[in-house]
Amino acid sequence: TSGSSVINNSGLFDFDIPASDAADNCSLVVSAGGEEKRISNVMVGELWVMSGQSNMELKTKRLTESVRNEILPENEIDEIRLFTVIGQENPGEPCYDALGKWVIASPETVDDFSAVGYVAIKELYDTLNVPVGGIDTSFGGTYMAQWLAPDNPKKLKSGSYYNTKMAPLTNMSINGIMWYQGENNCWNRSDFDVLLDTMKKSWETVWGKLPFIYVQLPQSPATIPNFTSDLDSSGNPTKTATFDYTDVRFLQAKYYIENRNSDNLGMVVSFDTTTHIDPQKSVSDRTAQDPLHPWNKKAIGERLANYALATVYGKTDIAYLSPEIECAYLNSDGNTVVVYKNIGSSLKTADGKAPRFFEVYDGHGVYYKTYAEILGKDRVILKTSGISGISGVAYAYENHFVDVKQAFSGMDVNLQSSDGLPAMPQKVTLLSESPYPEESDISEFI
């Protein structure tokens, strides 16, 4: 395929090459004024952008040896190409020079690339069997407002990281964006879903409606050493910072549920990937796993890819949806029935024990922890007959089960689909009556 263009007074040009079938080992030839430039070993295939903050940015080399070895390829994979956008420091206007370089996936280049990003790209490549490219634009410690395209619908200030990290990609034909961010927006969480929608729509003014798949935040780190505050004589923090992702996590679920059918939107659950959180102990040990950056990134990357494979590429044999509460209601015994969808063949628990971390709440905002059991294939029943005025159900409302003012080792959630996908942390309002009038009440709970 070919295209042509006219060079402007600044010596710049651009042109579109018509779409073609996926191919490897191609050549790109540019001719002008009797001269010719040939670029060899060019791939034609799928192209995805990975963005967000430090949990997306976290490089494979930062992981534990065992997790790192699971991710690193044994040899070079020529049909996977990786690009990390370096960017420039906070320019006032969008910069259209993408600083960085394309590299072939290898043990060395993957070690220096986003762990989540590479796992997702590798999963796409293995399933689609075509060349796949991944562009990492993430940057740690960033807020959503910093990623807004200049002409965003809310007319907010142009984001500096959009200018340096995303603007250079605006002329590229990308298949979609995978997003892993929200930690820095946990303090101003009341409008989190509004900000997420504003950012997404600002990008749509540039690329149109691309697939946008994001990660629901993992477990909160609770209190961790604050390395940006005053340090003692040994270089260790004298202050701490307290994070709580609970409300943000519920708002991420709310935004996904309300917009997925019409907005090319996806969300994957990561709450179960935190099996243990170790405190970050000192400046000398800053590369150790810390509560803010759990290292189990492989499952998250696979879930992002599987969501794309099912919804973008139409692969029907892939499990990609986490169990989600469809509704909840009181039965005649005063116990609460929670009905799930996206269960595979049936709900189960990872350890064969009763589901953990369910609560009900009343109209005054008081929460009550409850005992739960799986009922049939798609339901969980909560022992609530002694609680009056129940108005809703919450699952994995983290800061009710742990003290966020103290470091903790993680919540061992266990409810999942038959395919092993974890149930979504979620909060729903109770229905006024059962939507299944034909079913008999459950007379015995235990």
Tab-separated table of C-alpha atoms in Angstrom:
chain	number	residue	atom	x	y	z
A	1	THR	CA	0.000	0.000	0.000
A	2	SER	CA	1.127	3.574	-0.523
A	3	GLY	CA	0.260	7.183	0.156
A	4	SER	CA	1.587	10.611	-0.748
A	5	SER	CA	1.954	14.008	0.856
A	6	VAL	CA	3.266	17.534	0.262
A	7	ILE	CA	6.101	18.794	2.453
A	8	ASN	CA	5.272	22.094	4.176
A	9	ASN	CA	7.553	25.110	4.616
A	10	SER	CA	8.971	23.660	7.825
A	11	GLY	CA	10.042	20.471	6.095
A	12	LEU	CA	7.318	18.390	7.756
A	13	PHE	CA	4.800	16.053	6.150
A	14	ASP	CA	2.255	13.421	7.101
A	15	PHE	CA	0.176	10.921	5.189
A	16	ASP	CA	-2.166	8.022	5.836
A	17	ILE	CA	-1.285	4.569	4.614
A	18	PRO	CA	-4.435	2.587	3.739
A	19	ALA	CA	-5.272	-0.282	6.072
A	20	SER	CA	-3.890	-3.677	5.142
A	21	ASP	CA	-3.802	-7.187	6.523
A	22	ALA	CA	-1.425	-7.907	9.390
A	23	ALA	CA	2.089	-8.650	8.186
A	24	ASP	CA	5.636	-8.953	9.458
A	25	ASN	CA	9.060	-8.038	8.105
A	26	CYS	CA	7.742	-5.271	5.853
A	27	SER	CA	9.631	-2.253	4.544
A	28	LEU	CA	8.559	1.378	4.716
A	29	VAL	CA	10.012	3.364	1.814
A	30	VAL	CA	9.875	7.177	1.699
A	31	SER	CA	10.831	8.859	-1.603
A	32	ALA	CA	11.295	12.584	-2.224
A	33	GLY	CA	13.214	14.570	-4.818
A	34	GLY	CA	14.861	11.522	-6.271
A	35	GLU	CA	16.126	10.295	-2.886
A	36	GLU	CA	14.871	7.275	-1.026
A	37	LYS	CA	14.863	6.207	2.631
A	38	ARG	CA	14.063	2.587	3.491
A	39	ILE	CA	13.086	1.390	6.980
A	40	SER	CA	13.145	-2.392	7.230
A	41	ASN	CA	11.591	-4.940	9.588
A	42	VAL	CA	8.334	-3.009	10.006
A	43	MET	CA	5.278	-4.743	11.459
A	44	VAL	CA	1.626	-4.237	10.555
A	45	GLY	CA	-0.720	-5.319	13.321
A	46	GLU	CA	-2.598	-4.278	16.464
A	47	LEU	CA	-1.559	-1.249	18.524
A	48	TRP	CA	-2.600	-0.556	22.127
A	49	VAL	CA	-1.778	2.304	24.472
A	50	MET	CA	-1.127	1.663	28.171
A	51	SER	CA	-1.477	4.641	30.477
A	52	GLY	CA	-2.088	5.711	34.068
A	53	GLN	CA	0.169	6.167	37.052
A	54	SER	CA	2.777	4.132	38.901
A	55	ASN	CA	1.010	0.762	39.041
A	56	MET	CA	0.882	0.784	35.235
A	57	GLU	CA	4.374	2.274	35.036
A	58	LEU	CA	5.874	-0.378	37.368
A	59	LYS	CA	8.550	-2.146	35.351
A	60	THR	CA	9.000	-5.892	35.228
A	61	LYS	CA	12.466	-5.608	36.782
A	62	ARG	CA	10.872	-4.211	39.964
A	63	LEU	CA	8.960	-7.428	40.690
A	64	THR	CA	9.908	-10.346	42.862
A	65	GLU	CA	12.112	-12.888	41.146
A	66	SER	CA	9.355	-15.479	40.884
A	67	VAL	CA	6.759	-13.097	39.355
A	68	ARG	CA	9.388	-11.521	37.102
A	69	ASN	CA	10.425	-14.928	35.765
A	70	GLU	CA	6.791	-15.736	34.949
A	71	ILE	CA	6.564	-12.607	32.792
A	72	LEU	CA	9.939	-12.395	31.016
A	73	PRO	CA	10.152	-14.114	27.599
A	74	GLU	CA	12.882	-16.696	27.210
A	75	ASN	CA	13.960	-15.276	23.856
A	76	GLU	CA	13.320	-12.361	21.539
A	77	ILE	CA	9.771	-12.142	20.139
A	78	ASP	CA	10.101	-10.223	16.904
A	79	GLU	CA	6.366	-9.716	16.367
A	80	ILE	CA	5.908	-7.876	19.685
A	81	ARG	CA	7.137	-4.269	19.623
A	82	LEU	CA	7.296	-1.972	22.659
A	83	PHE	CA	7.594	1.804	22.965
A	84	THR	CA	7.885	3.839	26.174
A	85	VAL	CA	7.077	7.528	25.710
A	86	ILE	CA	9.637	9.498	27.711
A	87	GLY	CA	7.957	12.858	27.224
A	88	GLN	CA	9.188	16.314	28.155
A	89	GLU	CA	8.780	18.175	31.427
A	90	ASN	CA	5.432	19.937	31.556
A	91	PRO	CA	5.335	21.963	28.328
A	92	GLY	CA	2.563	24.509	28.093
A	93	GLU	CA	1.383	23.222	24.732
A	94	PRO	CA	1.059	19.704	23.303
A	95	CYS	CA	4.339	18.276	22.049
A	96	TYR	CA	4.173	16.135	18.919
A	97	ASP	CA	7.620	14.545	19.151
A	98	ALA	CA	7.373	11.141	20.854
A	99	LEU	CA	10.661	10.748	22.697
A	100	GLY	CA	11.667	7.112	22.943
A	101	LYS	CA	12.251	4.258	20.534
A	102	TRP	CA	10.615	1.069	19.328
A	103	VAL	CA	12.226	-2.096	20.641
A	104	ILE	CA	11.640	-5.779	19.994
A	105	ALA	CA	10.335	-7.729	22.989
A	106	SER	CA	13.208	-9.585	24.658
A	107	PRO	CA	14.209	-10.443	28.233
A	108	GLU	CA	16.104	-7.138	28.416
A	109	THR	CA	13.470	-4.848	26.896
A	110	VAL	CA	10.547	-6.442	28.751
A	111	ASP	CA	12.474	-6.035	32.011
A	112	ASP	CA	12.433	-2.276	31.360
A	113	PHE	CA	8.778	-2.078	30.263
A	114	SER	CA	5.469	-1.867	32.125
A	115	ALA	CA	4.826	-5.294	33.644
A	116	VAL	CA	1.033	-5.004	33.302
A	117	GLY	CA	1.392	-3.575	29.791
A	118	TYR	CA	3.653	-6.337	28.518
A	119	VAL	CA	1.525	-9.137	29.963
A	120	ALA	CA	-1.538	-7.696	28.195
A	121	ILE	CA	0.320	-7.293	24.889
A	122	LYS	CA	1.754	-10.829	25.078
A	123	GLU	CA	-1.711	-12.267	25.761
A	124	LEU	CA	-3.130	-10.431	22.731
A	125	TYR	CA	-0.258	-11.673	20.560
A	126	ASP	CA	-0.611	-15.299	21.690
A	127	THR	CA	-4.342	-15.343	20.945
A	128	LEU	CA	-4.570	-13.204	17.793
A	129	ASN	CA	-1.387	-14.569	16.202
A	130	VAL	CA	-0.577	-11.233	14.553
A	131	PRO	CA	2.057	-8.596	15.356
A	132	VAL	CA	1.108	-6.460	18.370
A	133	GLY	CA	2.628	-3.190	19.539
A	134	GLY	CA	2.330	-1.637	22.987
A	135	ILE	CA	2.950	2.033	23.832
A	136	ASP	CA	3.450	2.884	27.508
A	137	THR	CA	2.613	6.509	28.331
A	138	SER	CA	2.108	6.117	32.102
A	139	PHE	CA	3.678	8.357	34.752
A	140	GLY	CA	3.670	7.810	38.508
A	141	GLY	CA	1.866	10.104	40.934
A	142	THR	CA	-0.379	11.755	38.339
A	143	TYR	CA	-3.958	13.002	38.606
A	144	MET	CA	-6.651	12.568	35.968
A	145	ALA	CA	-6.796	16.332	35.418
A	146	GLN	CA	-3.205	16.178	34.150
A	147	TRP	CA	-4.232	13.805	31.348
A	148	LEU	CA	-7.045	15.896	29.876
A	149	ALA	CA	-6.802	16.814	26.210
A	150	PRO	CA	-6.764	20.640	25.755
A	151	ASP	CA	-10.216	20.908	24.181
A	152	ASN	CA	-11.971	18.836	26.819
A	153	PRO	CA	-15.728	19.258	27.261
A	154	LYS	CA	-15.435	20.817	30.729
A	155	LYS	CA	-12.904	23.431	29.589
A	156	LEU	CA	-10.533	22.482	32.381
A	157	LYS	CA	-6.856	23.447	32.273
A	158	SER	CA	-4.871	21.484	29.662
A	159	GLY	CA	-3.081	18.530	31.278
A	160	SER	CA	0.711	18.519	31.170
A	161	TYR	CA	0.999	14.745	30.849
A	162	TYR	CA	-1.466	14.694	27.988
A	163	ASN	CA	0.802	17.213	26.253
A	164	THR	CA	3.952	15.140	26.745
A	165	LYS	CA	2.676	11.587	26.699
A	166	MET	CA	-0.511	11.398	24.620
A	167	ALA	CA	-0.365	14.238	22.091
A	168	PRO	CA	2.525	12.604	20.160
A	169	LEU	CA	0.218	9.629	19.483
A	170	THR	CA	-2.804	11.501	18.176
A	171	ASN	CA	-2.077	10.785	14.493
A	172	MET	CA	-1.632	7.061	15.130
A	173	SER	CA	-4.321	4.483	14.458
A	174	ILE	CA	-4.576	2.772	17.836
A	175	ASN	CA	-6.953	-0.062	18.726
A	176	GLY	CA	-7.667	1.050	22.279
A	177	ILE	CA	-6.401	2.291	25.632
A	178	MET	CA	-5.769	0.336	28.833
A	179	TRP	CA	-5.819	2.564	31.919
A	180	TYR	CA	-4.590	1.866	35.478
A	181	GLN	CA	-4.906	4.945	37.699
A	182	GLY	CA	-6.903	6.433	40.543
A	183	GLU	CA	-4.661	6.266	43.589
A	184	ASN	CA	-3.835	9.977	43.388
A	185	ASN	CA	-7.513	10.877	43.071
A	186	CYS	CA	-8.540	8.992	46.210
A	187	TRP	CA	-8.521	12.157	48.346
A	188	ASN	CA	-11.035	14.089	46.225
A	189	ARG	CA	-13.124	11.023	45.544
A	190	SER	CA	-16.646	12.464	45.499
A	191	ASP	CA	-16.351	13.470	41.827
A	192	PHE	CA	-14.087	10.621	40.720
A	193	ASP	CA	-16.553	9.221	38.173
A	194	VAL	CA	-17.147	12.713	36.742
A	195	LEU	CA	-13.406	13.252	36.275
A	196	LEU	CA	-12.985	9.830	34.685
A	197	ASP	CA	-15.779	10.586	32.237
A	198	THR	CA	-14.340	14.036	31.474
A	199	MET	CA	-10.905	12.598	30.735
A	200	LYS	CA	-12.290	9.824	28.533
A	201	LYS	CA	-14.487	12.221	26.556
A	202	SER	CA	-11.576	14.638	26.100
A	203	TRP	CA	-9.610	11.849	24.420
A	204	GLU	CA	-12.597	11.033	22.223
A	205	THR	CA	-12.378	14.516	20.721
A	206	VAL	CA	-8.984	13.402	19.384
A	207	TRP	CA	-9.309	9.676	18.581
A	208	GLY	CA	-13.052	9.109	18.474
A	209	LYS	CA	-14.685	6.404	20.596
A	210	LEU	CA	-11.890	3.947	21.225
A	211	PRO	CA	-12.163	0.912	23.501
A	212	PHE	CA	-11.206	2.085	27.002
A	213	ILE	CA	-10.515	-0.664	29.557
A	214	TYR	CA	-9.448	0.245	33.072
A	215	VAL	CA	-8.395	-1.475	36.276
A	216	GLN	CA	-10.583	-1.195	39.365
A	217	LEU	CA	-8.096	-0.293	42.080
A	218	PRO	CA	-6.508	-3.031	44.197
A	219	GLN	CA	-6.557	-3.082	47.969
A	220	SER	CA	-5.598	0.096	49.802
A	221	PRO	CA	-2.132	0.398	51.309
A	222	ALA	CA	-3.538	1.978	54.497
A	223	THR	CA	-0.780	3.885	56.295
A	224	ILE	CA	2.646	3.920	54.642
A	225	PRO	CA	5.865	5.892	55.181
A	226	ASN	CA	5.782	9.250	53.428
A	227	PHE	CA	9.079	9.585	51.584
A	228	THR	CA	8.212	13.075	50.393
A	229	SER	CA	8.016	14.463	53.940
A	230	ASP	CA	10.699	15.180	56.545
A	231	LEU	CA	13.334	12.473	56.921
A	232	ASP	CA	15.324	11.642	60.054
A	233	SER	CA	19.111	11.499	60.293
A	234	SER	CA	19.102	7.984	58.842
A	235	GLY	CA	17.026	9.082	55.857
A	236	ASN	CA	13.827	7.423	57.026
A	237	PRO	CA	10.408	9.137	56.993
A	238	THR	CA	9.130	10.800	60.153
A	239	LYS	CA	5.562	11.078	58.831
A	240	THR	CA	3.077	8.756	57.192
A	241	ALA	CA	0.439	8.995	54.477
A	242	THR	CA	-2.937	7.247	54.679
A	243	PHE	CA	-4.624	5.990	51.512
A	244	ASP	CA	-8.154	4.631	51.234
A	245	TYR	CA	-9.364	3.484	47.826
A	246	THR	CA	-12.727	2.120	49.013
A	247	ASP	CA	-15.009	4.870	47.719
A	248	VAL	CA	-13.003	5.287	44.506
A	249	ARG	CA	-13.317	1.555	43.874
A	250	PHE	CA	-17.108	1.736	44.210
A	251	LEU	CA	-17.261	4.802	41.940
A	252	GLN	CA	-15.179	2.968	39.321
A	253	ALA	CA	-17.718	0.124	39.439
A	254	LYS	CA	-20.638	2.564	39.252
A	255	TYR	CA	-19.192	4.352	36.214
A	256	TYR	CA	-18.545	1.062	34.453
A	257	ILE	CA	-22.029	-0.336	35.101
A	258	GLU	CA	-23.773	2.865	34.008
A	259	ASN	CA	-21.774	3.397	30.802
A	260	ARG	CA	-20.513	0.052	29.493
A	261	ASN	CA	-23.400	-0.691	27.136
A	262	SER	CA	-23.139	2.541	25.184
A	263	ASP	CA	-19.608	3.732	25.678
A	264	ASN	CA	-17.078	1.108	24.514
A	265	LEU	CA	-16.027	0.708	28.134
A	266	GLY	CA	-14.451	-2.107	30.128
A	267	MET	CA	-13.285	-2.673	33.702
A	268	VAL	CA	-11.327	-5.506	35.304
A	269	VAL	CA	-11.209	-6.371	39.000
A	270	SER	CA	-7.852	-6.523	40.793
A	271	PHE	CA	-8.929	-6.677	44.456
A	272	ASP	CA	-7.944	-10.346	44.834
A	273	THR	CA	-4.402	-9.898	43.514
A	274	THR	CA	-3.158	-8.525	46.835
A	275	THR	CA	-2.386	-11.678	48.774
A	276	HIS	CA	-0.045	-9.954	51.228
A	277	ILE	CA	1.140	-6.396	51.720
A	278	ASP	CA	4.546	-5.740	53.274
A	279	PRO	CA	5.373	-2.293	54.649
A	280	GLN	CA	8.078	-0.303	52.928
A	281	LYS	CA	10.659	-0.126	55.666
A	282	SER	CA	13.378	2.384	54.810
A	283	VAL	CA	15.042	4.503	52.173
A	284	SER	CA	17.666	1.808	51.697
A	285	ASP	CA	14.916	-0.684	50.838
A	286	ARG	CA	12.803	1.466	48.529
A	287	THR	CA	12.828	-1.108	45.740
A	288	ALA	CA	11.064	-3.634	47.984
A	289	GLN	CA	7.381	-4.332	47.525
A	290	ASP	CA	5.422	-1.621	49.296
A	291	PRO	CA	1.722	-1.318	50.130
A	292	LEU	CA	1.101	1.159	47.322
A	293	HIS	CA	2.544	-1.083	44.588
A	294	PRO	CA	1.593	-4.757	44.958
A	295	TRP	CA	3.641	-6.889	42.613
A	296	ASN	CA	1.092	-9.411	41.369
A	297	LYS	CA	0.696	-7.755	37.958
A	298	LYS	CA	0.397	-10.846	35.781
A	299	ALA	CA	-3.264	-11.526	36.555
A	300	ILE	CA	-4.175	-7.874	35.944
A	301	GLY	CA	-2.472	-7.783	32.537
A	302	GLU	CA	-4.168	-11.045	31.528
A	303	ARG	CA	-7.594	-9.726	32.562
A	304	LEU	CA	-7.115	-6.526	30.557
A	305	ALA	CA	-6.174	-8.557	27.485
A	306	ASN	CA	-9.043	-10.994	27.937
A	307	TYR	CA	-11.548	-8.148	28.172
A	308	ALA	CA	-10.186	-6.777	24.889
A	309	LEU	CA	-10.134	-10.191	23.217
A	310	ALA	CA	-13.788	-10.802	24.094
A	311	THR	CA	-15.245	-7.358	23.414
A	312	VAL	CA	-12.993	-5.890	20.723
A	313	TYR	CA	-11.931	-9.022	18.860
A	314	GLY	CA	-15.050	-11.139	19.378
A	315	LYS	CA	-13.413	-14.155	21.001
A	316	THR	CA	-16.359	-16.046	22.463
A	317	ASP	CA	-14.483	-18.694	24.437
A	318	ILE	CA	-12.782	-16.317	26.889
A	319	ALA	CA	-14.018	-15.588	30.430
A	320	TYR	CA	-13.628	-11.870	31.035
A	321	LEU	CA	-16.476	-10.655	33.270
A	322	SER	CA	-16.245	-10.748	37.056
A	323	PRO	CA	-19.304	-11.750	39.097
A	324	GLU	CA	-21.474	-8.675	39.618
A	325	ILE	CA	-24.440	-8.087	41.912
A	326	GLU	CA	-27.585	-7.959	39.789
A	327	CYS	CA	-29.965	-7.212	42.663
A	328	ALA	CA	-30.546	-7.780	46.383
A	329	TYR	CA	-33.761	-8.167	48.364
A	330	LEU	CA	-35.154	-9.412	51.682
A	331	ASN	CA	-36.894	-12.773	51.861
A	332	SER	CA	-39.812	-13.425	54.241
A	333	ASP	CA	-37.421	-14.529	56.980
A	334	GLY	CA	-35.660	-11.166	56.971
A	335	ASN	CA	-32.512	-12.589	55.437
A	336	THR	CA	-30.924	-10.799	52.472
A	337	VAL	CA	-30.637	-12.556	49.114
A	338	VAL	CA	-27.929	-11.235	46.784
A	339	VAL	CA	-28.309	-12.305	43.144
A	340	TYR	CA	-25.205	-12.386	40.943
A	341	LYS	CA	-24.610	-12.462	37.199
A	342	ASN	CA	-21.427	-13.240	35.213
A	343	ILE	CA	-20.874	-16.346	37.333
A	344	GLY	CA	-19.719	-18.799	34.656
A	345	SER	CA	-21.514	-22.021	35.548
A	346	SER	CA	-21.899	-21.097	39.227
A	347	LEU	CA	-20.493	-19.061	42.086
A	348	LYS	CA	-17.794	-20.613	44.242
A	349	THR	CA	-15.165	-19.580	46.762
A	350	ALA	CA	-11.443	-19.920	46.208
A	351	ASP	CA	-10.923	-21.829	49.460
A	352	GLY	CA	-14.211	-23.720	49.740
A	353	LYS	CA	-15.241	-21.698	52.791
A	354	ALA	CA	-18.145	-19.300	53.259
A	355	PRO	CA	-17.942	-16.000	51.304
A	356	ARG	CA	-16.317	-13.236	53.320
A	357	PHE	CA	-16.646	-9.441	53.639
A	358	PHE	CA	-20.359	-8.881	53.059
A	359	GLU	CA	-22.251	-6.138	54.867
A	360	VAL	CA	-25.712	-4.624	54.900
A	361	TYR	CA	-26.468	-1.004	55.757
A	362	ASP	CA	-29.518	0.900	56.913
A	363	GLY	CA	-30.997	4.253	55.977
A	364	HIS	CA	-28.842	6.006	58.599
A	365	GLY	CA	-25.601	4.835	56.994
A	366	VAL	CA	-24.860	2.237	59.688
A	367	TYR	CA	-23.156	-0.908	58.368
A	368	TYR	CA	-23.475	-4.425	59.798
A	369	LYS	CA	-21.114	-7.280	59.043
A	370	THR	CA	-22.954	-10.472	58.136
A	371	TYR	CA	-22.441	-14.181	57.733
A	372	ALA	CA	-22.931	-15.395	54.145
A	373	GLU	CA	-23.453	-18.636	52.243
A	374	ILE	CA	-23.704	-19.452	48.544
A	375	LEU	CA	-27.242	-20.475	47.653
A	376	GLY	CA	-27.681	-22.499	44.474
A	377	LYS	CA	-25.716	-21.304	41.456
A	378	ASP	CA	-26.041	-17.535	41.430
A	379	ARG	CA	-27.007	-16.336	44.918
A	380	VAL	CA	-25.489	-15.455	48.221
A	381	ILE	CA	-27.742	-15.323	51.268
A	382	LEU	CA	-26.835	-13.072	54.198
A	383	LYS	CA	-27.947	-13.737	57.779
A	384	THR	CA	-29.743	-10.464	58.542
A	385	SER	CA	-32.994	-11.493	60.228
A	386	GLY	CA	-32.061	-9.565	63.389
A	387	ILE	CA	-31.273	-6.293	61.595
A	388	SER	CA	-34.014	-3.763	60.924
A	389	GLY	CA	-34.261	-1.061	58.275
A	390	ILE	CA	-31.837	-2.644	55.786
A	391	SER	CA	-31.506	-0.487	52.679
A	392	GLY	CA	-28.496	-1.912	50.842
A	393	VAL	CA	-25.660	-4.430	50.503
A	394	ALA	CA	-21.904	-3.874	50.207
A	395	TYR	CA	-19.228	-6.387	49.269
A	396	ALA	CA	-15.550	-5.771	50.116
A	397	TYR	CA	-16.096	-2.380	51.754
A	398	GLU	CA	-12.514	-2.405	52.816
A	399	ASN	CA	-12.280	0.283	55.469
A	400	HIS	CA	-15.052	-1.377	57.469
A	401	PHE	CA	-13.038	-4.575	57.876
A	402	VAL	CA	-9.570	-3.132	58.445
A	403	ASP	CA	-8.217	-0.124	60.285
A	404	VAL	CA	-6.890	2.148	57.545
A	405	LYS	CA	-4.857	4.030	60.165
A	406	GLN	CA	-2.674	0.956	60.575
A	407	ALA	CA	-0.732	-1.060	58.038
A	408	PHE	CA	-2.429	-4.375	57.257
A	409	SER	CA	-1.644	-7.535	55.373
A	410	GLY	CA	-4.586	-7.531	52.973
A	411	MET	CA	-8.186	-8.813	52.777
A	412	ASP	CA	-8.361	-12.428	51.665
A	413	VAL	CA	-11.508	-12.188	49.512
A	414	ASN	CA	-12.700	-15.539	48.204
A	415	LEU	CA	-15.929	-15.158	46.180
A	416	GLN	CA	-15.444	-15.858	42.469
A	417	SER	CA	-16.968	-17.271	39.308
A	418	SER	CA	-16.491	-20.862	38.212
A	419	ASP	CA	-13.778	-19.465	35.886
A	420	GLY	CA	-11.838	-18.076	38.857
A	421	LEU	CA	-12.585	-14.391	38.256
A	422	PRO	CA	-13.067	-12.443	41.517
A	423	ALA	CA	-16.382	-10.857	42.486
A	424	MET	CA	-16.489	-7.092	41.959
A	425	PRO	CA	-16.230	-4.878	45.073
A	426	GLN	CA	-19.618	-3.223	44.905
A	427	LYS	CA	-22.455	-1.489	46.759
A	428	VAL	CA	-26.131	-1.790	45.727
A	429	THR	CA	-29.478	-0.535	47.020
A	430	LEU	CA	-31.952	-3.136	48.240
A	431	LEU	CA	-35.054	-3.741	46.108
A	432	SER	CA	-38.355	-3.055	47.851
A	433	GLU	CA	-39.545	-6.602	47.101
A	434	SER	CA	-38.293	-9.816	45.559
A	435	PRO	CA	-38.190	-9.752	41.748
A	436	TYR	CA	-38.881	-13.502	41.866
A	437	PRO	CA	-42.348	-13.839	43.415
A	438	GLU	CA	-42.670	-17.399	42.193
A	439	GLU	CA	-39.731	-18.717	44.216
A	440	SER	CA	-40.211	-20.120	47.702
A	441	ASP	CA	-38.560	-18.422	50.640
A	442	ILE	CA	-35.534	-19.947	52.293
A	443	SER	CA	-36.763	-21.205	55.652
A	444	GLU	CA	-33.471	-22.489	56.979
A	445	PHE	CA	-30.287	-20.485	56.676
A	446	ILE	CA	-27.706	-22.684	58.360
